[in-house]
Short mmCIF file of C-alpha atoms in Angstrom, two decimals:
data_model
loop_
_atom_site.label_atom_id
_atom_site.label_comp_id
_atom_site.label_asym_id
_atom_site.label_seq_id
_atom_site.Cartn_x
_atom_site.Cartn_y
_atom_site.Cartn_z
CA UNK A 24 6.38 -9.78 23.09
CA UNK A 25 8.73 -12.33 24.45
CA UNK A 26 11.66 -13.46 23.07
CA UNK A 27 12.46 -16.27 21.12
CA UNK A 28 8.89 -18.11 21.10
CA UNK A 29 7.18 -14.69 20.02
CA UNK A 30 9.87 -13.86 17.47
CA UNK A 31 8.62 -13.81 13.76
CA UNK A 32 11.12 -15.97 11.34
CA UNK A 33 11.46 -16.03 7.35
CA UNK A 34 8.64 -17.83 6.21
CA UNK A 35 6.24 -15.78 8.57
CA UNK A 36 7.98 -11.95 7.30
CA UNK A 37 8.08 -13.35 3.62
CA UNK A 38 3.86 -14.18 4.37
CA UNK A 39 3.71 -10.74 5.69
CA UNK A 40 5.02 -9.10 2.72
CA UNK A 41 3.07 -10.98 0.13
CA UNK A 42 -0.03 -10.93 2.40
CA UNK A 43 0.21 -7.27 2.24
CA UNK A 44 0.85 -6.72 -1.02
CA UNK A 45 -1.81 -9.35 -2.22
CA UNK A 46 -4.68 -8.19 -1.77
CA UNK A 47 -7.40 -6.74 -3.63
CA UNK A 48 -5.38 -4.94 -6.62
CA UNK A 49 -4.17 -7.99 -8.81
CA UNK A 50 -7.95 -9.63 -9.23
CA UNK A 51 -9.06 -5.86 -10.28
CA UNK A 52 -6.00 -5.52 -12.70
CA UNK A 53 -7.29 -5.91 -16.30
CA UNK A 54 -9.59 -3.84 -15.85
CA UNK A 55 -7.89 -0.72 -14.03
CA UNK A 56 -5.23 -1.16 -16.06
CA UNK A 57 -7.13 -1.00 -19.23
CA UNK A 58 -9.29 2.00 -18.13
CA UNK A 59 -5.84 4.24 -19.05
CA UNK A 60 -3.88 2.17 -20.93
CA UNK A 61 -3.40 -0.46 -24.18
CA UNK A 62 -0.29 -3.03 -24.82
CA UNK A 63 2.27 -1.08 -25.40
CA UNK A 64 2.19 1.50 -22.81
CA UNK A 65 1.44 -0.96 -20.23
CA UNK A 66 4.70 -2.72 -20.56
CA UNK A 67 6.80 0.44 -20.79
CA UNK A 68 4.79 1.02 -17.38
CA UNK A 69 5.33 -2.26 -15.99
CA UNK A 70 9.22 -1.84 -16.97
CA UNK A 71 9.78 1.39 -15.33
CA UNK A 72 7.61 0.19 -12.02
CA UNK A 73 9.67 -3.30 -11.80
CA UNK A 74 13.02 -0.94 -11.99
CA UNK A 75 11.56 1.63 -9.54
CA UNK A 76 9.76 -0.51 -6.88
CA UNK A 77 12.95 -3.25 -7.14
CA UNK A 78 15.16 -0.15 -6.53
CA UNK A 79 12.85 0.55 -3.80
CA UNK A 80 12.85 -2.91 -2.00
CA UNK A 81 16.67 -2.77 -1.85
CA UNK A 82 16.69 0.64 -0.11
CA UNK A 83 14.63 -1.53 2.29
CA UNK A 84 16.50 -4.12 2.78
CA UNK A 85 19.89 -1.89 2.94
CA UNK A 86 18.64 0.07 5.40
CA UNK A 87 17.36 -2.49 7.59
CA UNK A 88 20.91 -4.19 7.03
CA UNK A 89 22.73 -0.63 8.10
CA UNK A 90 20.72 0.74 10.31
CA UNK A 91 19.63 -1.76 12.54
CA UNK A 92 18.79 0.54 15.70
CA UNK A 93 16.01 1.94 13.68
CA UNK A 94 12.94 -0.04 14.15
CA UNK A 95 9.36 0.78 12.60
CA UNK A 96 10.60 1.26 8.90
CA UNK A 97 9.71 3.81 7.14
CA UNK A 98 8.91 6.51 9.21
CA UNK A 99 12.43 5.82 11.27
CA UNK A 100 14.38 6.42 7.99
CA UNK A 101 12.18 10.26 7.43
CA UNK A 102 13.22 11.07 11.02
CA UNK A 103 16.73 9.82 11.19
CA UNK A 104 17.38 12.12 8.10
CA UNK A 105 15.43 14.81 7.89
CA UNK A 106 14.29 15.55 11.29
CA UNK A 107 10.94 14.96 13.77
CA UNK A 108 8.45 16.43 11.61
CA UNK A 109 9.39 14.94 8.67
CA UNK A 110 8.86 11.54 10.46
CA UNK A 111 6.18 12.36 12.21
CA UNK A 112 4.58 12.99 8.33
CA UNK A 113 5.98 9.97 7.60
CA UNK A 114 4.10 7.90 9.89
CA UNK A 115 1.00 9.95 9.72
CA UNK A 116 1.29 9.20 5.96
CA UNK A 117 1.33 5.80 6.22
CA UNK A 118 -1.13 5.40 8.72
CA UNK A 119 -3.74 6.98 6.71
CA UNK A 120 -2.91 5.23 3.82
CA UNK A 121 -3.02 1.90 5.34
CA UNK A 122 -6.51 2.45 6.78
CA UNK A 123 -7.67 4.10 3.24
CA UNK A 124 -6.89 0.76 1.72
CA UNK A 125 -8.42 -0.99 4.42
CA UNK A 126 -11.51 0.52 3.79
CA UNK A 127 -11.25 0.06 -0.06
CA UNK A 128 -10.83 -3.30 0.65
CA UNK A 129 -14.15 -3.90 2.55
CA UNK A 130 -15.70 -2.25 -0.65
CA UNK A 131 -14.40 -4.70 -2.69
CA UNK A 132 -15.21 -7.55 -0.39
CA UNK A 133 -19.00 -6.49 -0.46
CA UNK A 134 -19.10 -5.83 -4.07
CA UNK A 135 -17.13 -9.10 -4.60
CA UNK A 136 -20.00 -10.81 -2.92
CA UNK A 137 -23.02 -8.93 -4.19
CA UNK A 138 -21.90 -11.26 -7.31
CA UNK A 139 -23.87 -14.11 -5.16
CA UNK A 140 -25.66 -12.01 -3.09
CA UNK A 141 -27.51 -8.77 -4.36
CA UNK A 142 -28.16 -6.97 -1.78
CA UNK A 143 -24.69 -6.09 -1.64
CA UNK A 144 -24.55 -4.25 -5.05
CA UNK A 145 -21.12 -2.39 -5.45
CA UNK A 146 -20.09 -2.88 -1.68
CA UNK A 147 -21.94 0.29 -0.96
CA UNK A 148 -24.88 0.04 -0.06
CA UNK A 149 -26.16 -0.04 3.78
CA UNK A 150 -26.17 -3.96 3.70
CA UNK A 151 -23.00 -3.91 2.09
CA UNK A 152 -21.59 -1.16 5.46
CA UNK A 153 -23.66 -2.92 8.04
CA UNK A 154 -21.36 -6.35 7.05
CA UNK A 155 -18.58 -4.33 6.77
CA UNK A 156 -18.78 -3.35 9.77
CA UNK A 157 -19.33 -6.36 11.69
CA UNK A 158 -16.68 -8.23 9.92
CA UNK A 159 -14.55 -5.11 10.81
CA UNK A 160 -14.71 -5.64 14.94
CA UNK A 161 -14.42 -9.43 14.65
CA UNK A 162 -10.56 -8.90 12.97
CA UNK A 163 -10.33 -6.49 15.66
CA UNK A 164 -10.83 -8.72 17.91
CA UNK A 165 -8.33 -11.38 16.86
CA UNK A 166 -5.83 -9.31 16.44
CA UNK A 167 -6.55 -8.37 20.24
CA UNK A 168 -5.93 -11.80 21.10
CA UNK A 169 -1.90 -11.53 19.60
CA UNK A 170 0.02 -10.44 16.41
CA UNK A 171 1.91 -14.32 16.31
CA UNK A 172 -1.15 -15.83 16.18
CA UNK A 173 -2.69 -13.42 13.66
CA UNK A 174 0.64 -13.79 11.75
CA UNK A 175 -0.01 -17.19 11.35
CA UNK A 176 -3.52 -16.86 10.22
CA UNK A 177 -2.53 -14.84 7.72
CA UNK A 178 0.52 -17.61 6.61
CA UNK A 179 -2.65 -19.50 5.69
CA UNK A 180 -4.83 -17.10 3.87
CA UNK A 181 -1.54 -16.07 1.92
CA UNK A 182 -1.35 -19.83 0.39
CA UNK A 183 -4.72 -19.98 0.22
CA UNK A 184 -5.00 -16.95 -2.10
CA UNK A 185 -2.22 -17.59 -4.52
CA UNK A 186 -4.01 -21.14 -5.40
CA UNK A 187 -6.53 -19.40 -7.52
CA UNK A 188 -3.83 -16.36 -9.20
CA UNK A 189 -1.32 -19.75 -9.69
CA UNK A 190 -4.40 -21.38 -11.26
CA UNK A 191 -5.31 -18.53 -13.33
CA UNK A 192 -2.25 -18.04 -14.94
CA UNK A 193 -1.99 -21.75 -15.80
CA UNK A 194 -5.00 -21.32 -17.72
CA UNK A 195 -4.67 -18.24 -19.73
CA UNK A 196 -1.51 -18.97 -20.93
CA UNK A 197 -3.03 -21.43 -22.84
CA UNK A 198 -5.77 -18.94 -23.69
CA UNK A 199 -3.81 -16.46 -24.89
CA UNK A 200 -4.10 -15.17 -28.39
CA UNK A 201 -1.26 -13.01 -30.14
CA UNK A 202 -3.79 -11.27 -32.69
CA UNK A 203 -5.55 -9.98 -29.96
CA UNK A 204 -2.77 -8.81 -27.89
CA UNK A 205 -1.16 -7.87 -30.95
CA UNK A 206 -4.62 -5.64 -32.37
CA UNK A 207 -3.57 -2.24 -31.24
CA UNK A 208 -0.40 -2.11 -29.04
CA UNK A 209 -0.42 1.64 -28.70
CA UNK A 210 -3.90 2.66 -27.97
CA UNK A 211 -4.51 4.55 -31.48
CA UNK A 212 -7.78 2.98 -32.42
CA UNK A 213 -9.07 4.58 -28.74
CA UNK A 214 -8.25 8.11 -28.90
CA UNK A 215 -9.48 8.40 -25.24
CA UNK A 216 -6.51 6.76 -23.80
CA UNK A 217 -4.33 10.25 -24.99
CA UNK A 218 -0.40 9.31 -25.29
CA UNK A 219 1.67 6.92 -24.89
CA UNK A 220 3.23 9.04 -21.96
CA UNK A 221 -0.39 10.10 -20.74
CA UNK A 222 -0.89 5.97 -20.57
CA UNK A 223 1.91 5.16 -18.95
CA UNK A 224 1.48 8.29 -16.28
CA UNK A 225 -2.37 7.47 -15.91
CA UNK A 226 -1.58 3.91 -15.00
CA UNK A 227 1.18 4.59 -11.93
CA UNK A 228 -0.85 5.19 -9.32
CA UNK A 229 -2.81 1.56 -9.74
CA UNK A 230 1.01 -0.13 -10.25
CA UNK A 231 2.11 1.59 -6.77
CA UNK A 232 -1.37 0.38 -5.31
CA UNK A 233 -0.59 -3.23 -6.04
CA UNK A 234 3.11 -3.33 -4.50
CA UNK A 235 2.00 -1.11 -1.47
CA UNK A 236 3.10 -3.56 1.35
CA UNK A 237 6.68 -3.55 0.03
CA UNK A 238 8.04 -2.54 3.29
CA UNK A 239 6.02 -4.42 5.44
CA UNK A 240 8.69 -6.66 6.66
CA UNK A 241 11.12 -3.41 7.78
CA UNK A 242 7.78 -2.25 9.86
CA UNK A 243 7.91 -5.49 11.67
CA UNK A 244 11.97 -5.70 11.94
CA UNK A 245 11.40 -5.36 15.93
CA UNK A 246 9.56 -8.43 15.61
CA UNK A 247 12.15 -10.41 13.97
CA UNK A 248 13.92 -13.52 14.76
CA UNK A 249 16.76 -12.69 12.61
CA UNK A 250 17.73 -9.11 11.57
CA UNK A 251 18.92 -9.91 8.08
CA UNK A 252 15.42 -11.62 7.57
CA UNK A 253 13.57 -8.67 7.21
CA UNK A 254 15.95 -7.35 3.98
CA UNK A 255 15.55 -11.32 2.31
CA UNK A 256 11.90 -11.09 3.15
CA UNK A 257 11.43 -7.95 1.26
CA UNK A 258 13.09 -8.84 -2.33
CA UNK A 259 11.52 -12.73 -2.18
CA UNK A 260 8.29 -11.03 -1.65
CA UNK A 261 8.59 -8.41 -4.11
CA UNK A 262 10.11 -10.61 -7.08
CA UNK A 263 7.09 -13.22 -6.15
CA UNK A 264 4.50 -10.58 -6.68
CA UNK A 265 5.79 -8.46 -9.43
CA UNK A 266 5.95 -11.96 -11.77
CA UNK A 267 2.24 -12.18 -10.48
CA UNK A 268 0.99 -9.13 -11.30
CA UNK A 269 2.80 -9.21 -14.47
CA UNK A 270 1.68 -12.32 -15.67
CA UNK A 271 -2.14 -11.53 -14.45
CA UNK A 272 -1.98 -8.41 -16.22
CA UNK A 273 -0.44 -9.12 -19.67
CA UNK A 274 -1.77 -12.52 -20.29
CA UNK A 275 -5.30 -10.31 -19.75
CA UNK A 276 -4.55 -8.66 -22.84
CA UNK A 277 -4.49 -11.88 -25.01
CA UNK A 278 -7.62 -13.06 -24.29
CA UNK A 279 -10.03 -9.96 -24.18
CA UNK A 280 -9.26 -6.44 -25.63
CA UNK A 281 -8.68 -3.48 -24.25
CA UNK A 282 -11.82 -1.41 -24.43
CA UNK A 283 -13.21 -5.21 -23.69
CA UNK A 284 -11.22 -5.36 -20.47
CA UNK A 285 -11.86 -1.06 -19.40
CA UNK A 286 -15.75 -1.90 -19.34
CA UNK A 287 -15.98 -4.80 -16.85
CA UNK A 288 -17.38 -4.84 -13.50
CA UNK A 289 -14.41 -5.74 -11.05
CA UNK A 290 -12.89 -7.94 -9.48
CA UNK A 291 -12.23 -8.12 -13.34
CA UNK A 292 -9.92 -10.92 -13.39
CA UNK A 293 -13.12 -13.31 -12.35
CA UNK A 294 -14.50 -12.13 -15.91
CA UNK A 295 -12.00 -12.53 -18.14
CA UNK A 296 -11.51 -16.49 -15.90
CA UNK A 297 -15.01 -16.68 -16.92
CA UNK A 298 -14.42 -15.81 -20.36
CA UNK A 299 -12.19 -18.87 -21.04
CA UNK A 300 -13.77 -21.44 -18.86
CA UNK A 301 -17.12 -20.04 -18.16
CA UNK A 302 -19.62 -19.86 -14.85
CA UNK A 303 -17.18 -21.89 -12.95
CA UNK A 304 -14.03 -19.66 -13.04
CA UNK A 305 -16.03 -16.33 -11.75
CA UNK A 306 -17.17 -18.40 -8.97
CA UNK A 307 -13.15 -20.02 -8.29
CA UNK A 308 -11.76 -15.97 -8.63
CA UNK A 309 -14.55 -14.50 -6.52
CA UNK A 310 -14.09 -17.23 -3.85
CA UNK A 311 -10.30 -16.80 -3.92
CA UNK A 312 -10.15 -12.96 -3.64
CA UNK A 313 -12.48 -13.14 -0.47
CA UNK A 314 -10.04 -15.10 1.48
CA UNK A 315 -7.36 -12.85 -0.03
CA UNK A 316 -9.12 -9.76 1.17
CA UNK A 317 -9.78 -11.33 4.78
CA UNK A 318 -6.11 -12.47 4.88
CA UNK A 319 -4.68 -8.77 3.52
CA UNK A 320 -7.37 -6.91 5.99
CA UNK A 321 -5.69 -8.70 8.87
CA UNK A 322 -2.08 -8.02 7.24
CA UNK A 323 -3.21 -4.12 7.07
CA UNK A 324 -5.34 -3.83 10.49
CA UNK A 325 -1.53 -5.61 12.19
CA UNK A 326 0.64 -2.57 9.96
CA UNK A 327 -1.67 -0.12 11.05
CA UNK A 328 -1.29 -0.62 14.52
CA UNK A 329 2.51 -1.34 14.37
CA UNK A 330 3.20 1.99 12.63
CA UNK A 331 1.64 3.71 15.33
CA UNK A 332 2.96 1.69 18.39
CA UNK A 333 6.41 1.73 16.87
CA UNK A 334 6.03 6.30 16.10
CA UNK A 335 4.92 6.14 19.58
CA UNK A 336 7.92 4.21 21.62
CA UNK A 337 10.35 6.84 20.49
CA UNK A 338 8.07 10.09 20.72
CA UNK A 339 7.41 10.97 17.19
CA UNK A 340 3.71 10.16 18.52
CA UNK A 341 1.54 10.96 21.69
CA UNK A 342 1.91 8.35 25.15
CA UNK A 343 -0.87 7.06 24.65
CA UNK A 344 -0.50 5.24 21.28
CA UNK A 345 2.36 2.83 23.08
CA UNK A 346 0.34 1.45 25.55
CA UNK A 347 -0.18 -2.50 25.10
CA UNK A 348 -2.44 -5.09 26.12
CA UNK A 349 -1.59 -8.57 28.30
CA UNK A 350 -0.72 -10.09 24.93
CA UNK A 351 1.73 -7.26 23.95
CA UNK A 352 -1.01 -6.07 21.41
CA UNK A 353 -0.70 -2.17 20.71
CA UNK A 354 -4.41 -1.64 21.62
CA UNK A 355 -4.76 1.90 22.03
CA UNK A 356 -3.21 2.19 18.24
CA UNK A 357 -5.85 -0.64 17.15
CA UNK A 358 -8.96 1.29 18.64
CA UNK A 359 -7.46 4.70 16.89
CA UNK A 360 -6.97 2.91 13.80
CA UNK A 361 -10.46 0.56 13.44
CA UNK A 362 -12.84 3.90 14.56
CA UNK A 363 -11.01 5.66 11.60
CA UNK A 364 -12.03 2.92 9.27
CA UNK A 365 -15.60 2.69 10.62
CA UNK A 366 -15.86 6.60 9.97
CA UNK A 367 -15.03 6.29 6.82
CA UNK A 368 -17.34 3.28 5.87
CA UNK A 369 -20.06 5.29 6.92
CA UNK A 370 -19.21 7.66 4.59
CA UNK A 371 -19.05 5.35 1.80
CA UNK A 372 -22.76 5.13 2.19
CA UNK A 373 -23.26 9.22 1.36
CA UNK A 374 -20.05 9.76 -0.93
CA UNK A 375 -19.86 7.92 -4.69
CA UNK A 376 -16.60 6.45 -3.41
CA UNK A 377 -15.71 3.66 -5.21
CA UNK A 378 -13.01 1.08 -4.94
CA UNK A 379 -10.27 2.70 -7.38
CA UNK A 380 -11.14 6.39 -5.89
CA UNK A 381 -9.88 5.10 -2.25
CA UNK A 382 -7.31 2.97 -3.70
CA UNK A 383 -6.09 6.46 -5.82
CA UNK A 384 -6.04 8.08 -2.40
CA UNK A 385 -4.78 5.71 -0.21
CA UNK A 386 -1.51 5.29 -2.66
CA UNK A 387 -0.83 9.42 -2.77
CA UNK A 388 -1.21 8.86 0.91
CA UNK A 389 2.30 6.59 0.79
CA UNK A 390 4.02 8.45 -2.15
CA UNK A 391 5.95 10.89 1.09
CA UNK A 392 7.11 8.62 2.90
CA UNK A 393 8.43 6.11 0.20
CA UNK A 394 10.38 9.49 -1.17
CA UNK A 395 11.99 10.05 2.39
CA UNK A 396 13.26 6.27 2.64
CA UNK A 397 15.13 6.65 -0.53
CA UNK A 398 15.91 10.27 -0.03
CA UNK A 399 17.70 8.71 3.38
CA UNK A 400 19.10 5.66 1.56
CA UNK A 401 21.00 7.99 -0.77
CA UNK A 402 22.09 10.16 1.88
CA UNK A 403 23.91 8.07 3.92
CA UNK A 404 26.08 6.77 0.50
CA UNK A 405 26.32 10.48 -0.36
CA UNK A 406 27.91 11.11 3.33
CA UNK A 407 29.70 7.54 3.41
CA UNK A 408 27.92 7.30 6.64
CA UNK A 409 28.34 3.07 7.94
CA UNK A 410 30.27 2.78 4.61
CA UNK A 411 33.58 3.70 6.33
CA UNK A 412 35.45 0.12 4.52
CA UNK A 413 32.78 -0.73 1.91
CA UNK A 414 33.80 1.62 -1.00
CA UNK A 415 32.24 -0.72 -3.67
CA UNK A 416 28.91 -1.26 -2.20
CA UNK A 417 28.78 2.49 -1.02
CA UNK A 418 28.91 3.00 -5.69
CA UNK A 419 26.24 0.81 -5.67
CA UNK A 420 24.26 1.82 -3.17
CA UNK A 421 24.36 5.47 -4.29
CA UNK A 422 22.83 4.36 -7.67
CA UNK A 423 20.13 2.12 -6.30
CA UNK A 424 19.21 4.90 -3.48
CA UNK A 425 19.38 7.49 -6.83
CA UNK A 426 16.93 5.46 -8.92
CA UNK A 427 14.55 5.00 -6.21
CA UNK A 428 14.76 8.58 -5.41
CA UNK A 429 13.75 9.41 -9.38
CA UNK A 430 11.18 7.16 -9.41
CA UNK A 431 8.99 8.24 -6.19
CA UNK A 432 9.40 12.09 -7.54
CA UNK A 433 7.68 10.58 -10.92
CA UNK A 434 5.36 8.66 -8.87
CA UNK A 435 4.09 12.42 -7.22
CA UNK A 436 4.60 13.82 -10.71
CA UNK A 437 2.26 10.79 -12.26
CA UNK A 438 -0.05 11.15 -9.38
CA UNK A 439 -0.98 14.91 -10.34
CA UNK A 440 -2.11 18.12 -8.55
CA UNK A 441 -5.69 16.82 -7.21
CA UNK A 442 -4.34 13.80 -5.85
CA UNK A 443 -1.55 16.12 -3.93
CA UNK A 444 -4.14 18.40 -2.86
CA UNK A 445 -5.62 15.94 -1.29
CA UNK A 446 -3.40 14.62 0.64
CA UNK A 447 -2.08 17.90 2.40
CA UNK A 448 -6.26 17.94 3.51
CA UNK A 449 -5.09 14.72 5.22
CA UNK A 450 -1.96 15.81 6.68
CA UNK A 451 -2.69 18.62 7.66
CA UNK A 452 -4.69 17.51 11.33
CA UNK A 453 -1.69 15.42 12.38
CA UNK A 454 -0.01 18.20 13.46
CA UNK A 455 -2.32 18.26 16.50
CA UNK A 456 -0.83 14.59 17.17
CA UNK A 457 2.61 15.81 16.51
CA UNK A 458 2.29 18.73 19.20
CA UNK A 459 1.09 16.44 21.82
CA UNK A 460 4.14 14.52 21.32
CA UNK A 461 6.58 17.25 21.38
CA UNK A 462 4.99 19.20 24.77
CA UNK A 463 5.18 15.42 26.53
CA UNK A 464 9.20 15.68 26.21
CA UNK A 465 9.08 19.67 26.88
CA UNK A 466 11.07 20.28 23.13
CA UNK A 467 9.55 23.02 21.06
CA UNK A 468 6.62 22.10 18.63
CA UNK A 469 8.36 22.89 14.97
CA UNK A 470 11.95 24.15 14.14
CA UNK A 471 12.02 26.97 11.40
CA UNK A 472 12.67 24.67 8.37
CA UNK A 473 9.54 22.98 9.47
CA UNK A 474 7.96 25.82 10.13
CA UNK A 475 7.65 26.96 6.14
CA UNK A 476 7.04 22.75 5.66
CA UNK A 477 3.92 23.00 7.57
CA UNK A 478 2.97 26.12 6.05
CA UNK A 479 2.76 24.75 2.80
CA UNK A 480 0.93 21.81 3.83
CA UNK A 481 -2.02 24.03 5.67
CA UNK A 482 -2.18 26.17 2.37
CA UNK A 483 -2.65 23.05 0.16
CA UNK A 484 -5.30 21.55 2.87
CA UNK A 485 -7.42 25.21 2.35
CA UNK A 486 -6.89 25.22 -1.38
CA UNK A 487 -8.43 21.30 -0.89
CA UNK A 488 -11.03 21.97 1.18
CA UNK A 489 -12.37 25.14 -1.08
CA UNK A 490 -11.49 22.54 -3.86
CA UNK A 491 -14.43 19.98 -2.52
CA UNK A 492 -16.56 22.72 -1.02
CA UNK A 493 -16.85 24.52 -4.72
CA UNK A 494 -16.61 20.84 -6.66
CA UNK A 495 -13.69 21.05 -9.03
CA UNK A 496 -11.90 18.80 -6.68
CA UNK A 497 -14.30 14.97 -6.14
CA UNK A 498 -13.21 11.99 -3.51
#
């Protein structure tokens, strides 16, 4: 990348972060959020994820303040602090889960448009793969071609995408009706739902799922104009989105009830636009979350690559992955990355995977290494470590990096056992990447800490796979 003219400023890392984190998830909100939860439990939710996920984006943005010789984000903070394996898990991690969602995505897009065209049903069916496909290779492509010029396409699509949620909004605040919001705050008349707590547990994954994206500036902070950028980009992103989703989500529950909201088809927020307004407003959502998809695929298809490209300049990943094209375009990372997605579109076609059962997986997916970046945030204001004269910001820090590190153990807690189980059947084969890495710089494969890690993860991979094979565990 050269300097200066291919250097990413403000505007473009603030795009990058809302890009990323706008994508599918807020035009399917009413409706996953009232498949587990009524009023009342859906605000304590949304108060304990704004707290969490804010807590979160400042353990970004500190450590891209303190640590600015450690480029690639997330996967930098797992290995600075807890060693190569843990990083390398790290990076795996978010790989996967960025291609996952990627893949959800193109589900949604086809589904999204088997509203005007049938033959895509539920985004599904072989029609529905065959476009997927296609339109999968042609972002390929472009991103091929350079990551400032597919950084600016997707500072269009980003505007272009918040028209319609601005718009939205707008409307049902005007449509919103207190009796109805009002009916049953708690759930009781739905006994379904379970308890308040079971709610507000039931609901985390799909609150994670929408903010995934968080720390897409920090992945990028090598690709910065300005070093302090990447910290501002993270919280103006974040605090734009969360008063989104918010908004999107509540207002929802004013103009439809809940077991009204749990039943419709998604993107749901085009059906409860339609509700108010009528044909017109389906047709306005549907159109606006297809440019939001394209514009978040190309934000996710850029992180994916990066990730990679970044694990591999400092050896956490195999040679091969940091090899670049003439336009400074991790290619080898991109091929890796795309084939994984077209895999697993294929396998769409034979599995019942849906939308939210990718979405579920791709978020346990990130739930590691978002523990490791604030398990390394508190760390270093535990040790005092670059807060040598900063006594006062070293108390804050240490109960910002503590909050953060609560809330992604309740996030694995609120994800449950099958999710986890899952997972380690996903980890588990990166170790083969990881042991490529480690025999190209002649250093032993595992120390003996990671030794009993790995061990762990291989026994939670078999009790997976049996899990599938003998069908109490289900994609």
């Amino acid at each position: 990348m050269s300097e200066a003219s291919g250097k990413l400023r403000l505007g473009a890392l603030v795009a990058l972060v809302v890009g990323s984190m706008i994508g599918g998830g807020i035009f399917s909100l009413p409706q996953n959020m009232a498949a587990s939860a009524d009023v009342g439990a859906v605000l304590i939710g949304w108060a304990i994820t704004a707290v969490g996920m804010l807590t979160l984006a400042f353990v970004f943005q500190t450590l891209a303040n303190r640590k600015p010789d450690l480029d690639g984000g997330v996967y930098a903070y797992a290995k600075a602090g807890f060693g190569d394996y843990m990083g390398f898990s790290s990076a795996w991690g978010y790989w996967i889960s960025a291609w996952l969602g990627n893949v959800g995505y193109f589900v949604l897009l086809f589904s999204t448009l088997g509203y005007f065209f049938p033959v895509f049903g539920e985004g599904n069916t072989p029609a529905a793969i065959i476009g997927a496909s296609v339109l999968l290779w042609a972002v390929h492509f472009l991103v091929l071609r350079g990551i400032k010029e597919a950084a600016f396409i997707n500072l269009v699509t980003t505007v272009a995408k918040v028209v319609p949620l601005a718009l939205f909004v707008l409307i049902a605040l005007f449509a919103f009706k207190l009796d109805i919001f009002t009916a049953d705050i708690w759930g009781t008349m739905n006994p379904d739902l379970g308890s308040v707590m079971n709610q507000v547990r039931n609901m985390m994954l799909v609150t994670v799922w929408v903010f995934i994206g968080i720390e897409g500036a920090s992945i990028f902070s090598a690709r910065a104009e300005k070093r302090s950028d990447v910290g501002k980009a993270t919280v103006i992103g974040f605090i734009t989105v969360l008063l989104f989703l918010v908004l999107v989500n509540v207002l929802s529950l004013g103009i439809m009830t809940q077991p009204e909201l749990a039943k419709l088809q998604n993107p749901s927020m085009a059906a409860v636009l339609e509700h108010v307004v009528g044909h017109w407003g389906a047709v306005l959502i549907s159109v606006g979350l297809i440019i939001s998809l394209l514009g978040a695929l190309l934000s996710w298809v850029l992180l994916c690559a990066e990730i990679m490209f970044a694990a591999a300049k400092d050896h956490t990943m195999p040679e091969f992955l940091r090899r670049e094209n003439a336009n400074h375009v991790p290619a080898n990372a991109l091929w890796l990355t795309n084939a994984m997605v077209q895999i697993f579109l294929v396998i769409t076609l034979f599995s019942a995977s849906t939308y939210l059962s990718l979405i579920y997986l791709a978020t346990s997916m990130i739930l590691v290494p978002y523990l490791w970046s604030a398990a390394y945030a508190f760390l270093l204001a535990f040790r005092s470590e670059t807060y040598e004269n900063a006594l006062a910001e070293r108390k804050k820090d240490l109960i910002i990096g503590g909050i953060a590190l609560i809330y992604a153990i309740w996030l694995l807690y609120a994800g449950g056992v099958k999710y986890l189980l899952l997972s380690a059947l996903l980890y588990a084969p990166g170790a083969i990447l990881f042991a490529k890495a480690k025999r190209e710089v002649g250093q032993p494969i595992f120390t003996n800490v990671e030794k009993l890690i790995f061990a762990a993860v291989i026994a939670g991979a078999l009790v997976a796979a049996y899990g599938l094979y003998d069908g109490f565990l289900t994609l």
